[in-house]
Amino acid sequence: MPDFRLPPLNVAERLYRALLMLYPPRFRRAFALDLVEAFRDQRRDARAIGMPAGAFWMTVLRDLLTQTCAEWMTTVWRIVCRTHDSDREESPMSAVPHALRFAELRFAARRLLRVPSFTIATIVVLALGIGATTAVFSIVNGVLLRPLPYPQSDRLVALKHTLEVSGVKDADQSDASLLLYQEHARAFDGIAGARFTDVNLGPTSTSDRAERVSTAQTTANLFDVLRVQPMLGRPFRAGEDRVGAAPVAILSYELWQQRFHGDRAVIGRRMVADGVSREIVGVMPRGFGYPSPTVQLWIPIALDPPHAQAGSFNYLGVGRLRAGVTLAAAQSDLASVLPRLLDEFPSGIPPAMWKQAHVEPRVLTLRDWLVGDVARMLWILLASVSLVLIIACANVANLFLVRGESRQLELAVRGALGSGLAGILAQALSEAALLAVAGGAIGVMLAALGVKLASSVGGSLGLPRLDEVGIDARVLLFALGASVFCAFFVSIVPVFRARRVPIAMVLRGGGRGTTNGPHQRARSALVIAQTALALVLVAASGLLARSFMRLEHVKPGFDADGVVIARLMLPNASYPNGVSRIQFYDALLTKVRAIPGVTSASLGDWVPLSDDHNDTVIEIEDHPLPPNAVPDDHFVAAVDGEYFHTLHMPLLSGRSFGPQDPRRASLEAVVSRAFAKRYWKDQSPLGKRIRPFHDRWYTIVGEVGDAHYDALDKPANDIAYFPMVTPDSGSSVSVPGYLTVFARTSLPANTVTAAIRDIVHSLDPSIPTYGEKSMSDLVHAASARAREMLLLLAIASALALVLGAVGIYGVMAYGVSLRQREIGVRIALGAQPSQVRRMISRNGVGLAAIGVAIGVAVAIAVMRFMQSLLYDVSPTDPTILVGTCAVLLLVALGASWIPARRAAAVDPSEALRGG
Amino acid sequence: MPPRADSHDFLPLKPDAFYVLLVLLHGERHGYAIMREAAEHSGGRVELQAGALYRLLARMLDDALVVESQRRPAPDADDERRRYYRITALGKRVIAADAERMAALAEAARRALRGHAALA
């Protein structure tokens, strides 16, 4: 069939098409195009109904694996029957019960025990392959496949918006949009909102200290939408999320245990959160944590409908779909409601500007939202580890081939005596089944170990739901499936072999000494394939290693060594205005600077490379915009005058801010080099004026060096610094309530953080410090993801390399034993041992070289999927590719050297006599 | 292997095979349409995936229960790339025989249950 029937394929289709190679050629030739066509239709429909990509691929892969196995069995059976002139085509599956009969298994076990080295090697190789694959699958299962721990969680969706404002592509919910959707959307059983707002929890007994507690502020119906009830007390009531409602709070199980020692009389007691006394009305069950597992306290949002802000998208939206409603239908339902937003909540946004922003609702499953872009990484990991399993299978099949060769006589005689090929397949299958079960069992144990390891280090990978990862029924089923796959894979090969050997040839001994038959070609193909696969994995880890080294050398733009940080938050209730706050900060800084060993201390509201984030749109005075255009979004930070000095950020021109005067706010700004360059090229930015959204004009007084605020693997951000004390709407001043103390010191970090904690406590016992750490830890953590990924891939590729080496060794060693007579003749005719050695190793390295060539082509094709994991390294980096090729060829040389030496030591008289 | 001519050689049909033939009784279909309609006709009980369907079709082609259609449906609805399948006379006899077989089973069960109810 001509190929032009297919339009250009996208990535998923190409992947599927490549996977079709698993089918037997005859079937593939007949149906590959139709299968790709059906795949395309199916994928389109799956997307239309909002099926998650992971679930879709699971369905596709399950179909592919079961059907390829079955079709191979059918194919083998057909060939077997044809050779034996059998006119009745039985189902190939009839060999399975035969193979699994107790007697057959016992014979198989005896046969295996007679060849312990073969048995052990096979089991180890299978255990490694199955173990690695199962470990990664159990992570994929826990993170991507298992439903969320809420009733009917498939109906829970995350509600977001897409928009087109420079630098921003998506947004969550505003209080206004939540109110609007709650009122008018028809596709939902409930819509709730939540946001993280950690609070200072005052002491609840005389022995307590104040503590910073991870908190979620939610709409009253959150627990209804999630369908989770408190284990003690009650959920929030309708109306408790309105301004002026009596303040209440719900505790997490952990906080209840910690603070109240599990006292059931806690309901009705009061506690002080951010200066507000709240009544405790409920305790959530153990393990409940929404929007994140770390949340310890839930308090209601104080919604104020007449003053709701349409454009401040600060709330995570979650909804429960009505039964039978699809994601697409829910999304269009919201889209039909959204245009009323500005009518019902004007919020002072010009309608033209709103229109230009193209705000559209977006609905995705809650699981997709939680898992985010980790999904891609995990699928890559599962794919690469599946390659390892295939390598392992190829190796075992290879060892089976080798063993089949030495049992040729036995098989031929059996065949001649009328043991049908059903018996031969059953025999191979029973051995393979035993080996696969043993390998699978050890593999599951290895996987359990691996999962434990992964959960302890995986947190720094940013993996969500890691606490839900474990070995469950589905993982066991997967391991069983992998074992069955292995058993079929390896037992089919000897059957092909048995079919091809004429009995007379074996009995005459003519079967030996030939190395060019289809049999040898199959073995060579296996060696080539696994060299190619190993190359892909080794190249991938090489790329990551290089990327990681580059990342280690990125200069963050500040000097993190010796700087410690401690965060604190002054609640509105006890520090209502800028003047009271700046007094607290002044006292604090004075005392911190007086700590012996502290050389410099300052304040800022954004710790570089932490989770902090602050951005706003900024107008530039000499870059006027067309009317109604939205200015560009920029990172902004509020700092005091000594901040740049404490962090050793170079002041390139101008000056920093002066001392903060609580009575007189200064309208000054400092900008980063990248910011200045963006607007004024090589001109000095000093004296230019900028204006944050809805604010006044600030004059630039200084320019500092660039620093990485967001991430090390992205370009340094352009950022505008504003002073801590800024003018408020009236005559008063505004000072952030949420700040971090930076202290440069030569002392150990924990000595200084303890000192800062005591100072804050002495100034106000209700204010806790939190997030205390050294900044070098932060910089270290910023490259942690790359490091963990590197570690995992390195393990995988080491495995592939070892397995590949074993494979090459097996094939070469076996080739030598087959060619003993030929080698003997050569030596008898005067060949030097060195010539024989060279001949054999050339053979091995030659095979590996073909594998390397194919591997390079595959690597170049697939490495672009790794782009997002790489920093400053091209996915086809020539150094890495060349280096990887060299490594593989060296391994191949090593693996074929031992058999080559054995060949050179062949005693010609023995070889010729014994042949 | 020569096609087996007697429709009773194929009985009983497995559910997925039954639904594929059932769908094709309504006219020529391409692979994905068969998957979708089989799911519809069976109320979602038979959810064939692509690999399973084409293996089934391969067997049915070998057994001459279906053939690849030479004719195309109306040109505007046609999709050049797709292959369409048509049920053969043998295929029709097979599904008819299987339907009769099941009807007989159902009737036997109904009668037995009626007797059972009368006794109870």
mmCIF file of N, CA and C in Angstrom, chain A residues 1 5-7 16 23 26-27 30-31 34-35 37-42 44-45 59-60 63 67-68 70-71 74 78 87 89, chain B residues 1 4 30-33 35-36 48-59 61-62 68 72 79-85:
data_model
loop_
_atom_site.group_PDB
_atom_site.id
_atom_site.type_symbol
_atom_site.label_atom_id
_atom_site.label_comp_id
_atom_site.label_asym_id
_atom_site.label_seq_id
_atom_site.Cartn_x
_atom_site.Cartn_y
_atom_site.Cartn_z
ATOM 1 N N MET A 1 0.844 -1.212 0.000
ATOM 2 C CA MET A 1 0.000 0.000 0.000
ATOM 3 C C MET A 1 0.872 1.252 0.000
ATOM 4 N N ARG A 5 -1.157 7.715 1.587
ATOM 5 C CA ARG A 5 -2.471 7.801 2.223
ATOM 6 C C ARG A 5 -2.413 8.600 3.532
ATOM 7 N N LEU A 6 -1.225 8.685 4.122
ATOM 8 C CA LEU A 6 -1.121 9.341 5.419
ATOM 9 C C LEU A 6 -0.653 10.777 5.290
ATOM 10 N N PRO A 7 -1.345 11.702 5.911
ATOM 11 C CA PRO A 7 -0.828 13.065 5.995
ATOM 12 C C PRO A 7 0.328 13.086 6.987
ATOM 13 N N TYR A 16 3.467 6.182 18.094
ATOM 14 C CA TYR A 16 2.601 5.014 17.967
ATOM 15 C C TYR A 16 3.061 4.160 16.790
ATOM 16 N N TYR A 23 4.642 -5.507 16.204
ATOM 17 C CA TYR A 23 3.797 -6.526 15.579
ATOM 18 C C TYR A 23 4.618 -7.380 14.602
ATOM 19 N N ARG A 26 4.082 -9.449 8.905
ATOM 20 C CA ARG A 26 2.967 -9.687 7.991
ATOM 21 C C ARG A 26 1.744 -8.854 8.402
ATOM 22 N N PHE A 27 1.436 -8.917 9.692
ATOM 23 C CA PHE A 27 0.302 -8.167 10.213
ATOM 24 C C PHE A 27 0.535 -6.671 10.052
ATOM 25 N N ALA A 30 0.008 -5.393 6.615
ATOM 26 C CA ALA A 30 -1.390 -5.341 6.208
ATOM 27 C C ALA A 30 -2.136 -4.192 6.876
ATOM 28 N N PHE A 31 -1.816 -3.872 8.133
ATOM 29 C CA PHE A 31 -2.722 -2.996 8.886
ATOM 30 C C PHE A 31 -2.096 -1.760 9.508
ATOM 31 N N ASP A 34 -3.838 1.529 8.743
ATOM 32 C CA ASP A 34 -5.172 1.602 9.336
ATOM 33 C C ASP A 34 -5.089 1.807 10.842
ATOM 34 N N LEU A 35 -4.096 1.151 11.461
ATOM 35 C CA LEU A 35 -3.948 1.303 12.909
ATOM 36 C C LEU A 35 -3.609 2.745 13.259
ATOM 37 N N GLU A 37 -4.324 5.322 11.547
ATOM 38 C CA GLU A 37 -5.534 6.097 11.270
ATOM 39 C C GLU A 37 -6.516 6.004 12.445
ATOM 40 N N ALA A 38 -6.729 4.777 12.913
ATOM 41 C CA ALA A 38 -7.653 4.573 14.032
ATOM 42 C C ALA A 38 -7.117 5.256 15.283
ATOM 43 N N PHE A 39 -5.777 5.199 15.465
ATOM 44 C CA PHE A 39 -5.161 5.850 16.617
ATOM 45 C C PHE A 39 -5.449 7.355 16.592
ATOM 46 N N ARG A 40 -5.320 7.917 15.402
ATOM 47 C CA ARG A 40 -5.553 9.361 15.267
ATOM 48 C C ARG A 40 -6.995 9.713 15.640
ATOM 49 N N ASP A 41 -7.954 8.937 15.104
ATOM 50 C CA ASP A 41 -9.364 9.195 15.416
ATOM 51 C C ASP A 41 -9.619 9.067 16.911
ATOM 52 N N GLN A 42 -9.031 8.003 17.469
ATOM 53 C CA GLN A 42 -9.271 7.711 18.868
ATOM 54 C C GLN A 42 -8.704 8.815 19.751
ATOM 55 N N ARG A 44 -8.189 11.919 18.884
ATOM 56 C CA ARG A 44 -8.996 13.131 18.721
ATOM 57 C C ARG A 44 -10.229 13.059 19.623
ATOM 58 N N ASP A 45 -10.908 11.887 19.603
ATOM 59 C CA ASP A 45 -12.115 11.756 20.413
ATOM 60 C C ASP A 45 -11.793 11.775 21.900
ATOM 61 N N THR A 59 -4.434 2.951 27.856
ATOM 62 C CA THR A 59 -5.340 2.118 27.067
ATOM 63 C C THR A 59 -4.639 1.639 25.803
ATOM 64 N N VAL A 60 -3.988 2.593 25.125
ATOM 65 C CA VAL A 60 -3.329 2.260 23.862
ATOM 66 C C VAL A 60 -2.232 1.222 24.083
ATOM 67 N N ASP A 63 -3.530 -2.292 24.897
ATOM 68 C CA ASP A 63 -3.984 -2.929 23.662
ATOM 69 C C ASP A 63 -2.784 -3.424 22.863
ATOM 70 N N GLN A 67 -2.073 -7.366 22.239
ATOM 71 C CA GLN A 67 -2.327 -7.803 20.872
ATOM 72 C C GLN A 67 -1.038 -8.228 20.161
ATOM 73 N N THR A 68 0.096 -7.534 20.456
ATOM 74 C CA THR A 68 1.333 -7.972 19.803
ATOM 75 C C THR A 68 1.702 -9.356 20.296
ATOM 76 N N ALA A 70 -0.266 -11.699 21.417
ATOM 77 C CA ALA A 70 -1.190 -12.677 20.852
ATOM 78 C C ALA A 70 -0.900 -12.898 19.368
ATOM 79 N N GLU A 71 -0.632 -11.800 18.643
ATOM 80 C CA GLU A 71 -0.422 -11.940 17.209
ATOM 81 C C GLU A 71 0.873 -12.702 16.917
ATOM 82 N N THR A 74 0.128 -16.309 17.372
ATOM 83 C CA THR A 74 -0.589 -16.808 16.204
ATOM 84 C C THR A 74 0.368 -17.041 15.048
ATOM 85 N N ARG A 78 1.312 -20.483 13.240
ATOM 86 C CA ARG A 78 1.008 -20.726 11.826
ATOM 87 C C ARG A 78 2.245 -21.312 11.133
ATOM 88 N N ASP A 87 -2.709 -29.815 9.237
ATOM 89 C CA ASP A 87 -3.781 -29.111 8.546
ATOM 90 C C ASP A 87 -4.751 -28.465 9.525
ATOM 91 N N GLU A 89 -5.305 -25.930 12.409
ATOM 92 C CA GLU A 89 -4.643 -24.827 13.093
ATOM 93 C C GLU A 89 -5.279 -24.650 14.461
ATOM 94 N N MET B 1 -5.045 -21.703 4.032
ATOM 95 C CA MET B 1 -6.119 -22.547 4.539
ATOM 96 C C MET B 1 -7.420 -22.212 3.789
ATOM 97 N N ARG B 4 -13.679 -22.065 5.544
ATOM 98 C CA ARG B 4 -14.641 -23.082 5.964
ATOM 99 C C ARG B 4 -16.027 -22.600 5.552
ATOM 100 N N HIS B 30 -15.378 1.815 8.007
ATOM 101 C CA HIS B 30 -13.932 1.729 8.199
ATOM 102 C C HIS B 30 -13.656 1.359 9.652
ATOM 103 N N GLY B 31 -12.389 1.052 9.948
ATOM 104 C CA GLY B 31 -12.040 0.476 11.239
ATOM 105 C C GLY B 31 -12.542 1.264 12.441
ATOM 106 N N TYR B 32 -12.261 2.543 12.458
ATOM 107 C CA TYR B 32 -12.616 3.305 13.659
ATOM 108 C C TYR B 32 -14.123 3.383 13.831
ATOM 109 N N ALA B 33 -14.852 3.467 12.703
ATOM 110 C CA ALA B 33 -16.311 3.494 12.786
ATOM 111 C C ALA B 33 -16.823 2.197 13.398
ATOM 112 N N MET B 35 -15.215 0.329 15.572
ATOM 113 C CA MET B 35 -14.932 0.388 17.013
ATOM 114 C C MET B 35 -16.015 1.180 17.742
ATOM 115 N N ARG B 36 -16.331 2.339 17.160
ATOM 116 C CA ARG B 36 -17.276 3.240 17.830
ATOM 117 C C ARG B 36 -18.666 2.639 17.869
ATOM 118 N N LEU B 48 -13.773 -2.299 21.801
ATOM 119 C CA LEU B 48 -12.631 -2.800 21.049
ATOM 120 C C LEU B 48 -11.574 -1.719 20.928
ATOM 121 N N GLN B 49 -10.316 -2.094 21.135
ATOM 122 C CA GLN B 49 -9.225 -1.178 20.836
ATOM 123 C C GLN B 49 -8.706 -1.507 19.440
ATOM 124 N N ALA B 50 -7.893 -0.592 18.903
ATOM 125 C CA ALA B 50 -7.490 -0.719 17.502
ATOM 126 C C ALA B 50 -6.798 -2.057 17.214
ATOM 127 N N GLY B 51 -5.826 -2.439 18.066
ATOM 128 C CA GLY B 51 -5.071 -3.658 17.818
ATOM 129 C C GLY B 51 -5.994 -4.872 17.820
ATOM 130 N N ALA B 52 -6.876 -4.922 18.811
ATOM 131 C CA ALA B 52 -7.784 -6.056 18.933
ATOM 132 C C ALA B 52 -8.696 -6.115 17.707
ATOM 133 N N LEU B 53 -9.197 -4.956 17.281
ATOM 134 C CA LEU B 53 -10.109 -4.931 16.141
ATOM 135 C C LEU B 53 -9.427 -5.441 14.881
ATOM 136 N N TYR B 54 -8.226 -4.944 14.608
ATOM 137 C CA TYR B 54 -7.603 -5.334 13.352
ATOM 138 C C TYR B 54 -7.138 -6.778 13.364
ATOM 139 N N ARG B 55 -6.805 -7.316 14.545
ATOM 140 C CA ARG B 55 -6.498 -8.743 14.586
ATOM 141 C C ARG B 55 -7.754 -9.552 14.275
ATOM 142 N N LEU B 56 -8.873 -9.072 14.832
ATOM 143 C CA LEU B 56 -10.145 -9.738 14.578
ATOM 144 C C LEU B 56 -10.488 -9.660 13.092
ATOM 145 N N LEU B 57 -10.330 -8.466 12.504
ATOM 146 C CA LEU B 57 -10.630 -8.298 11.082
ATOM 147 C C LEU B 57 -9.722 -9.193 10.235
ATOM 148 N N ALA B 58 -8.437 -9.296 10.642
ATOM 149 C CA ALA B 58 -7.511 -10.144 9.880
ATOM 150 C C ALA B 58 -8.038 -11.573 9.840
ATOM 151 N N ARG B 59 -8.513 -12.046 11.018
ATOM 152 C CA ARG B 59 -9.014 -13.407 11.081
ATOM 153 C C ARG B 59 -10.280 -13.545 10.230
ATOM 154 N N LEU B 61 -11.114 -11.750 7.686
ATOM 155 C CA LEU B 61 -10.771 -11.687 6.262
ATOM 156 C C LEU B 61 -10.304 -13.057 5.791
ATOM 157 N N ASP B 62 -9.445 -13.706 6.647
ATOM 158 C CA ASP B 62 -8.971 -15.048 6.309
ATOM 159 C C ASP B 62 -10.139 -16.021 6.174
ATOM 160 N N GLU B 68 -12.622 -6.672 2.090
ATOM 161 C CA GLU B 68 -12.350 -5.247 1.930
ATOM 162 C C GLU B 68 -13.232 -4.759 0.795
ATOM 163 N N ARG B 72 -16.865 2.676 -2.737
ATOM 164 C CA ARG B 72 -16.746 3.684 -1.694
ATOM 165 C C ARG B 72 -18.120 4.259 -1.431
ATOM 166 N N ASP B 79 -13.398 9.257 2.798
ATOM 167 C CA ASP B 79 -12.077 9.684 3.219
ATOM 168 C C ASP B 79 -11.111 8.772 2.471
ATOM 169 N N GLU B 80 -10.394 9.332 1.496
ATOM 170 C CA GLU B 80 -9.564 8.533 0.591
ATOM 171 C C GLU B 80 -8.655 7.554 1.313
ATOM 172 N N ARG B 81 -8.176 7.975 2.486
ATOM 173 C CA ARG B 81 -7.145 7.181 3.133
ATOM 174 C C ARG B 81 -7.673 5.882 3.721
ATOM 175 N N ARG B 82 -8.962 5.840 4.008
ATOM 176 C CA ARG B 82 -9.454 4.725 4.810
ATOM 177 C C ARG B 82 -9.791 3.505 3.973
ATOM 178 N N ARG B 83 -9.690 2.326 4.618
ATOM 179 C CA ARG B 83 -10.161 1.107 3.980
ATOM 180 C C ARG B 83 -11.497 0.757 4.598
ATOM 181 N N TYR B 84 -12.434 0.352 3.747
ATOM 182 C CA TYR B 84 -13.769 0.006 4.219
ATOM 183 C C TYR B 84 -13.944 -1.502 4.157
ATOM 184 N N TYR B 85 -14.753 -2.017 5.069
ATOM 185 C CA TYR B 85 -14.996 -3.453 5.120
ATOM 186 C C TYR B 85 -16.476 -3.739 4.924
#
